[in-house]
Short mmCIF file of C-alpha atoms and ligand atoms in Angstrom, two decimals:
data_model
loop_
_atom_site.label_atom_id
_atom_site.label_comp_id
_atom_site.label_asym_id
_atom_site.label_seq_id
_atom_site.Cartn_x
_atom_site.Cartn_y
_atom_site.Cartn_z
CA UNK Q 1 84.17 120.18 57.89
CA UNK Q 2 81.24 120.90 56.16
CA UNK Q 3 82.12 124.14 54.58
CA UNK Q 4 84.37 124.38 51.79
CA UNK Q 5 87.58 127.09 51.56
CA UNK Q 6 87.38 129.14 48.09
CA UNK Q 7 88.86 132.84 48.58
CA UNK Q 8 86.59 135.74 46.03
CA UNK Q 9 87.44 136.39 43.17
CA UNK Q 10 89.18 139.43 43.93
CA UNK Q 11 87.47 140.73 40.96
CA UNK Q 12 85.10 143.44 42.20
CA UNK Q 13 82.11 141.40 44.10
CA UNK Q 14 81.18 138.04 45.45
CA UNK Q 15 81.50 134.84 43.71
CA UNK Q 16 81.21 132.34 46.43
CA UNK Q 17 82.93 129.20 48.10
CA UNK Q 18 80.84 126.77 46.34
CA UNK Q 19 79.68 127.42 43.29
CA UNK Q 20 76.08 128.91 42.84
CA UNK Q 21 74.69 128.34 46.55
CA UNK Q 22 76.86 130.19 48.76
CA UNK Q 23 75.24 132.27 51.23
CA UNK Q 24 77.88 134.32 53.57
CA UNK Q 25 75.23 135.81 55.55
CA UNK Q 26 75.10 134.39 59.66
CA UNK Q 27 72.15 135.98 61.45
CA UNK Q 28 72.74 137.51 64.90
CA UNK Q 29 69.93 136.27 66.81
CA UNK Q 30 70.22 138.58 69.33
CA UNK Q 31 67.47 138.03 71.45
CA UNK Q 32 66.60 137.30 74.71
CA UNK Q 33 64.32 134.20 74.03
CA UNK Q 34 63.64 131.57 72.01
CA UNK Q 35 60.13 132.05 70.79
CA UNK Q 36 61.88 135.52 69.37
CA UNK Q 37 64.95 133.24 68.38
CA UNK Q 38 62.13 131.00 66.99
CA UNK Q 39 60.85 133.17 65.14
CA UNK Q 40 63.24 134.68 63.45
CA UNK Q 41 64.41 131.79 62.54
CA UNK Q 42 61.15 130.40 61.11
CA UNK Q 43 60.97 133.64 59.07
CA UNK Q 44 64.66 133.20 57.98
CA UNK Q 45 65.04 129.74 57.13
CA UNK Q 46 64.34 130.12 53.59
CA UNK Q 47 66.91 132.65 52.62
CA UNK Q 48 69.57 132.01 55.59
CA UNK Q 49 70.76 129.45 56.85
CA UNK Q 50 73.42 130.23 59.42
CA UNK Q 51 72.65 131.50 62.82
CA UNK Q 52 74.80 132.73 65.77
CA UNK Q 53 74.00 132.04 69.05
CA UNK Q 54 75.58 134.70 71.41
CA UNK Q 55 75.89 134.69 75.24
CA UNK Q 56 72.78 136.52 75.61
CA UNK Q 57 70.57 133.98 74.18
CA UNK Q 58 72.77 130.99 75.18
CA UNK Q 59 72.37 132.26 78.98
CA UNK Q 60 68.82 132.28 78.50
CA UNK Q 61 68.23 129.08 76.48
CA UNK Q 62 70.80 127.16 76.92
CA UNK Q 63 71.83 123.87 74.46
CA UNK Q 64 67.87 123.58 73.26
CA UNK Q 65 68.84 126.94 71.23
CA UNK Q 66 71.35 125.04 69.04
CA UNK Q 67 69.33 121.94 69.25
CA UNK Q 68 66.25 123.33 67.77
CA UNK Q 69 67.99 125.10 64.83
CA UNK Q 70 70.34 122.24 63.97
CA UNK Q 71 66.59 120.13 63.90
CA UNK Q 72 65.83 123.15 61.26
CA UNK Q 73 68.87 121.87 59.36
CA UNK Q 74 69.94 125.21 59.67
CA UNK Q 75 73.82 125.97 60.76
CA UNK Q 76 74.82 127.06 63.98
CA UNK Q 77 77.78 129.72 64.97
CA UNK Q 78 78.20 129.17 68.99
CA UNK Q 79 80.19 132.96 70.08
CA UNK Q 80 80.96 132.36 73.93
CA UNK Q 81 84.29 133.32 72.78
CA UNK Q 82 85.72 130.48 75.47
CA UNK Q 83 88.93 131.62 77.59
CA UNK Q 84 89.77 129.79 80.57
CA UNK Q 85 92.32 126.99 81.52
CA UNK Q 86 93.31 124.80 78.66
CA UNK Q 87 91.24 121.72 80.11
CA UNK Q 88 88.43 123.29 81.06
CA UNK Q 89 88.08 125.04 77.49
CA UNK Q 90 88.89 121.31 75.67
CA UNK Q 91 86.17 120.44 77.54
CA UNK Q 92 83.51 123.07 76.91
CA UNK Q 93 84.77 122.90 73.16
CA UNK Q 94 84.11 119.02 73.37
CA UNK Q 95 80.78 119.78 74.68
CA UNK Q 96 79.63 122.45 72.02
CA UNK Q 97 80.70 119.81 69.40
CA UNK Q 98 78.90 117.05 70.48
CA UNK Q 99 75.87 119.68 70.12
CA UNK Q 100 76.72 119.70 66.67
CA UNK Q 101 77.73 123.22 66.41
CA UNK Q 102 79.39 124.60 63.55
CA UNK Q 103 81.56 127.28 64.81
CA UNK Q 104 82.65 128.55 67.49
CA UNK Q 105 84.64 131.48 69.18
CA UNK Q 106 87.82 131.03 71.14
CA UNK Q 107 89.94 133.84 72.88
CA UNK Q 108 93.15 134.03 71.27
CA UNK Q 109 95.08 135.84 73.74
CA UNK Q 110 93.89 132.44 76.27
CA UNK Q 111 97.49 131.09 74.75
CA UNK Q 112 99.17 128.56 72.78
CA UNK Q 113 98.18 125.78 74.98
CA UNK Q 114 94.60 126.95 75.51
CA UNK Q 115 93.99 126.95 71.70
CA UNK Q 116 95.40 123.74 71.05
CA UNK Q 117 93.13 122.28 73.87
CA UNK Q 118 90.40 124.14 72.07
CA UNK Q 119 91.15 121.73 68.84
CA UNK Q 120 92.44 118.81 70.52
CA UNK Q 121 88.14 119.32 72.31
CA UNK Q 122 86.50 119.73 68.83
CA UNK Q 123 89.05 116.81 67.38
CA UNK Q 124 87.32 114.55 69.86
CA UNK Q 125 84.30 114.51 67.29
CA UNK Q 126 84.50 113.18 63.63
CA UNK Q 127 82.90 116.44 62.85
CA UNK Q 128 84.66 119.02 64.42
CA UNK Q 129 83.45 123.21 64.38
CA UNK Q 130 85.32 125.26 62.81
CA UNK Q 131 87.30 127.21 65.24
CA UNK Q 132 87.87 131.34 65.45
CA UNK Q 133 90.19 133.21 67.50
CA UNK Q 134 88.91 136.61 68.74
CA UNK Q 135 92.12 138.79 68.26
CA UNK Q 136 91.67 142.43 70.70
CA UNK Q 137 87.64 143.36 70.84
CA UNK Q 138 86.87 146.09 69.09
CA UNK Q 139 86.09 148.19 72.16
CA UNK Q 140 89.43 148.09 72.98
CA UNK Q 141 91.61 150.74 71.66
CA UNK Q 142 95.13 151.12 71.59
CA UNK Q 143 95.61 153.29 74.60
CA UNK Q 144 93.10 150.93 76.63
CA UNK Q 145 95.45 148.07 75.55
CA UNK Q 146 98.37 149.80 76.59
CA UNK Q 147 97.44 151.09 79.94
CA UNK Q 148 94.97 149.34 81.40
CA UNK Q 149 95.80 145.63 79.92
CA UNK Q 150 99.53 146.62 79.53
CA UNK Q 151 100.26 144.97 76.26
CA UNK Q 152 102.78 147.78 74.72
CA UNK Q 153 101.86 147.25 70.78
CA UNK Q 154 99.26 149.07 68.41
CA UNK Q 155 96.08 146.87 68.46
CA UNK Q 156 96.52 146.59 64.64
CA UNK Q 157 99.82 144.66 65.17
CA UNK Q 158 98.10 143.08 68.05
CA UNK Q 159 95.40 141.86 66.13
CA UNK Q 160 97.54 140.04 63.74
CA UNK Q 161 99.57 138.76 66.03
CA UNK Q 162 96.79 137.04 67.48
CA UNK Q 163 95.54 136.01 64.92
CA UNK Q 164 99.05 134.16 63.63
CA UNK Q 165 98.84 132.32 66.97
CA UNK Q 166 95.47 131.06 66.12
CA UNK Q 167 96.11 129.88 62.85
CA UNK Q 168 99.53 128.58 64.05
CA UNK Q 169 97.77 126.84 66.94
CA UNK Q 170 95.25 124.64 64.51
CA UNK Q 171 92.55 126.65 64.72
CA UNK Q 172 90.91 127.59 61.22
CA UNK Q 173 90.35 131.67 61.04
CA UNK Q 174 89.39 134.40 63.33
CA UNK Q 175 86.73 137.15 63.40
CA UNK Q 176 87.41 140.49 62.45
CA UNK Q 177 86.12 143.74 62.17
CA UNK Q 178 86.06 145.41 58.54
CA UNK Q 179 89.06 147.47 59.58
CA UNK Q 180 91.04 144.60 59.95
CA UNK Q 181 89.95 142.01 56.99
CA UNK Q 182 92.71 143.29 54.90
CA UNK Q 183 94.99 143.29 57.16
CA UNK Q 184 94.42 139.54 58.79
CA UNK Q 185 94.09 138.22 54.91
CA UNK Q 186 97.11 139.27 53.83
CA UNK Q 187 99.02 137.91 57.49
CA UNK Q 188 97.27 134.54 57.33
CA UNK Q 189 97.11 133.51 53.71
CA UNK Q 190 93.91 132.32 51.25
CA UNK Q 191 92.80 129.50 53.41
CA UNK Q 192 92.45 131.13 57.01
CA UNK Q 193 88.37 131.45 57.34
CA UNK Q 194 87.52 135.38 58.29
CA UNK Q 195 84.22 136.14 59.91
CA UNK Q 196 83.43 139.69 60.29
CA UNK Q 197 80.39 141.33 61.67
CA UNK Q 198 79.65 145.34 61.94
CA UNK Q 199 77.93 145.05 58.19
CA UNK Q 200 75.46 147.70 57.23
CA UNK Q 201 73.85 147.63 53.86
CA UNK Q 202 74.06 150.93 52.06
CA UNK Q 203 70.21 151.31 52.14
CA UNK Q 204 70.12 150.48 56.18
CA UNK Q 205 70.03 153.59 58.28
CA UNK Q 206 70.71 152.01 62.15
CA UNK Q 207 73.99 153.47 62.89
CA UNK Q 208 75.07 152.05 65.82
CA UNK Q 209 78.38 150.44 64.59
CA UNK Q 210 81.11 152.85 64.54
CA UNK Q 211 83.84 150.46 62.20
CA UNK Q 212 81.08 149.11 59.50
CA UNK Q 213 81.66 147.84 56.07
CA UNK Q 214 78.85 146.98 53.51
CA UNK Q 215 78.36 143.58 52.50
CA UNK Q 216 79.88 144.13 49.26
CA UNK Q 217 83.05 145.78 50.75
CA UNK Q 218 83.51 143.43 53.71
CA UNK Q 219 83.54 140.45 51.21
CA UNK Q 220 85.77 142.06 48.33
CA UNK Q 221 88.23 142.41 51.33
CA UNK Q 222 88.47 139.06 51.91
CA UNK Q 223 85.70 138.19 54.40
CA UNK Q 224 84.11 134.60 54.71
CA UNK Q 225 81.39 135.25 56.04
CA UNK Q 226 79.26 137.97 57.34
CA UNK Q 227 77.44 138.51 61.13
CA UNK Q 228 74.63 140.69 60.36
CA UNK Q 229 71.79 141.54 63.45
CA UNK Q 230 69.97 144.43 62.89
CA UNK Q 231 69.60 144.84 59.73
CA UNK Q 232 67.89 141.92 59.20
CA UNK Q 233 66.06 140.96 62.55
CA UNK Q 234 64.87 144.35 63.04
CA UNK Q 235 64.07 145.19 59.65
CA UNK Q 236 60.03 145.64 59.00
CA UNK Q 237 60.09 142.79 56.75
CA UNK Q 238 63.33 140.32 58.36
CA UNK Q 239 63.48 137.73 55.16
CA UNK Q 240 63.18 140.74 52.26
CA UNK Q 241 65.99 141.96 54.15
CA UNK Q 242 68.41 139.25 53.92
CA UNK Q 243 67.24 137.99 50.65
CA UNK Q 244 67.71 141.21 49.13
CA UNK Q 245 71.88 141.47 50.96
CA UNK Q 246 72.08 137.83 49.57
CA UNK Q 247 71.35 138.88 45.81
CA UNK Q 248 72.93 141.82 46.20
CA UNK Q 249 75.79 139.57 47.10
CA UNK Q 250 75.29 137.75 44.13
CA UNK Q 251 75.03 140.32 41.43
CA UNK Q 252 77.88 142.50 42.93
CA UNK Q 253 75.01 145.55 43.19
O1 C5P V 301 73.08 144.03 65.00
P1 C5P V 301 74.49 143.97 64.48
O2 C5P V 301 74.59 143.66 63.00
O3 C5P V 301 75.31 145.17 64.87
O4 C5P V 301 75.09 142.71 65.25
C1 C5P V 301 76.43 142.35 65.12
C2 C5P V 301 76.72 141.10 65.89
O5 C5P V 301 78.13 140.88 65.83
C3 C5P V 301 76.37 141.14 67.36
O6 C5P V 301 76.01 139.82 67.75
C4 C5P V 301 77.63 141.56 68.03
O7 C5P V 301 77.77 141.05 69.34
C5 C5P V 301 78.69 140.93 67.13
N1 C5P V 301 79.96 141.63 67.16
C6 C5P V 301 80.12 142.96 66.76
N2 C5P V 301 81.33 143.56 66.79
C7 C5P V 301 82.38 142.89 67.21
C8 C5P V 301 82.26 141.56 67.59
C9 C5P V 301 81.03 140.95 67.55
O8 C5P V 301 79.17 143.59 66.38
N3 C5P V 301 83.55 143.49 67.20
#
């Protein structure tokens, strides 16, 4: 694994996983292209370089999405959030890692065996992904979780619960929302990796996200890394954007 495991300081604001070059920040690309992918990532590259590739643009695209950025030497974050029979998932997780992507998104609540044909697929490769479990979505409440998908527990306990089974299953973290960073660090220990997205700079004004946390907050809770669209791809000036979270990062302002 390329990426090394150092938890924050705890102190008050960032300090990073490897000393003085750290960048949490993983770009949505969010688009339905790749000449807007592209470009984004053209305009990015210098201050980023970690990109997520969602369903959306992986449905369009396809592999030449990851292929193109990896050829960027930029990092790639694969979210098809894979849930399906244990084979067919070791496969598709075999596949994605022979792409040479970076991480990747697993459903947790696929099962025990699902998971650990999820690592047993990125094992197959001397450089495996690393692999998150996707605990409850966060457009699933507790009464939706209850009565329509009849799991009778509080989608906070849920949440953790999943994401034991993914750690405990040999995968490496999970993503979470900023409500639940706290929470999932304190269940899973310093060296479970936590992705969270819903991050809105204090100075961005889209307001879409109902659970948000700023950069700032998001990492002093013990976040790894940060998915952030919006406020960088659709921000007037994309790389000012992220350069500015990423010193802000930095400097704790
Ligand atoms: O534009 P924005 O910063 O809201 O984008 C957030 C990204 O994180 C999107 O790709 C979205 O699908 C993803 N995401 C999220 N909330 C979740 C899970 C994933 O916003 N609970």
């Amino acid at each position: 694994m390329t990426i090394e495991v150092t938890r924050n300081s705890g102190e008050g604001f960032f300090v990073g996983r490897q000393a003085g070059d750290y960048n949490p920040i993983i770009v949505a690309l969010d688009v339905p292209s790749w000449q807007q992918a592209q470009d984004l990532v053209v305009e990015l590259s210098p201050v980023v370089d970690f990109f997520k590739i969602g369903m959306e643009l992986f449905t369009a695209v396809g592999p030449k999405a990851i292929r193109a950025i990896k050829a960027e030497g930029c990092k790639v974050f694969l979210d098809l959030k894979y849930h399906d029979i244990p084979n067919t998932v070791k496969g598709a997780v075999g596949a994605a890692t022979a792409l040479g992507v970076d991480m990747m998104t697993i459903h947790a609540s696929g099962g025990r065996t699902m998971l650990q044909a999820a690592v047993a697929g990125a094992n197959e490769s001397t450089k495996a992904p690393i692999l998150l479990g996707v605990t409850v979505l966060t457009s699933i409440d507790t009464h939706v979780l209850q009565s329509e998908l009849q799991v009778q527990a509080e989608v906070t306990d849920q949440v953790v619960h999943l994401g034991k089974l993914s750690i405990g299953s040999g995968l490496q973290g999970v993503v979470a929302s900023p409500l639940e960073i706290t929470n999932l660090r304190m269940a899973l220990g310093d060296e479970a990796v936590i992705v969270t997205p819903g991050i809105r700079p204090p100075w961005d004004e889209r307001g879409d996200q109902r659970r948000v946390a700023t950069p700032q907050e998001a990492i002093v809770q013990g976040a790894d890394y940060l998915v952030i669209g919006r406020p960088i791809t659709a921000a007037k000036d994309p790389r000012a954007a992220a350069a500015r979270i990423a010193a802000e990062l930095k400097t704790g302002d």
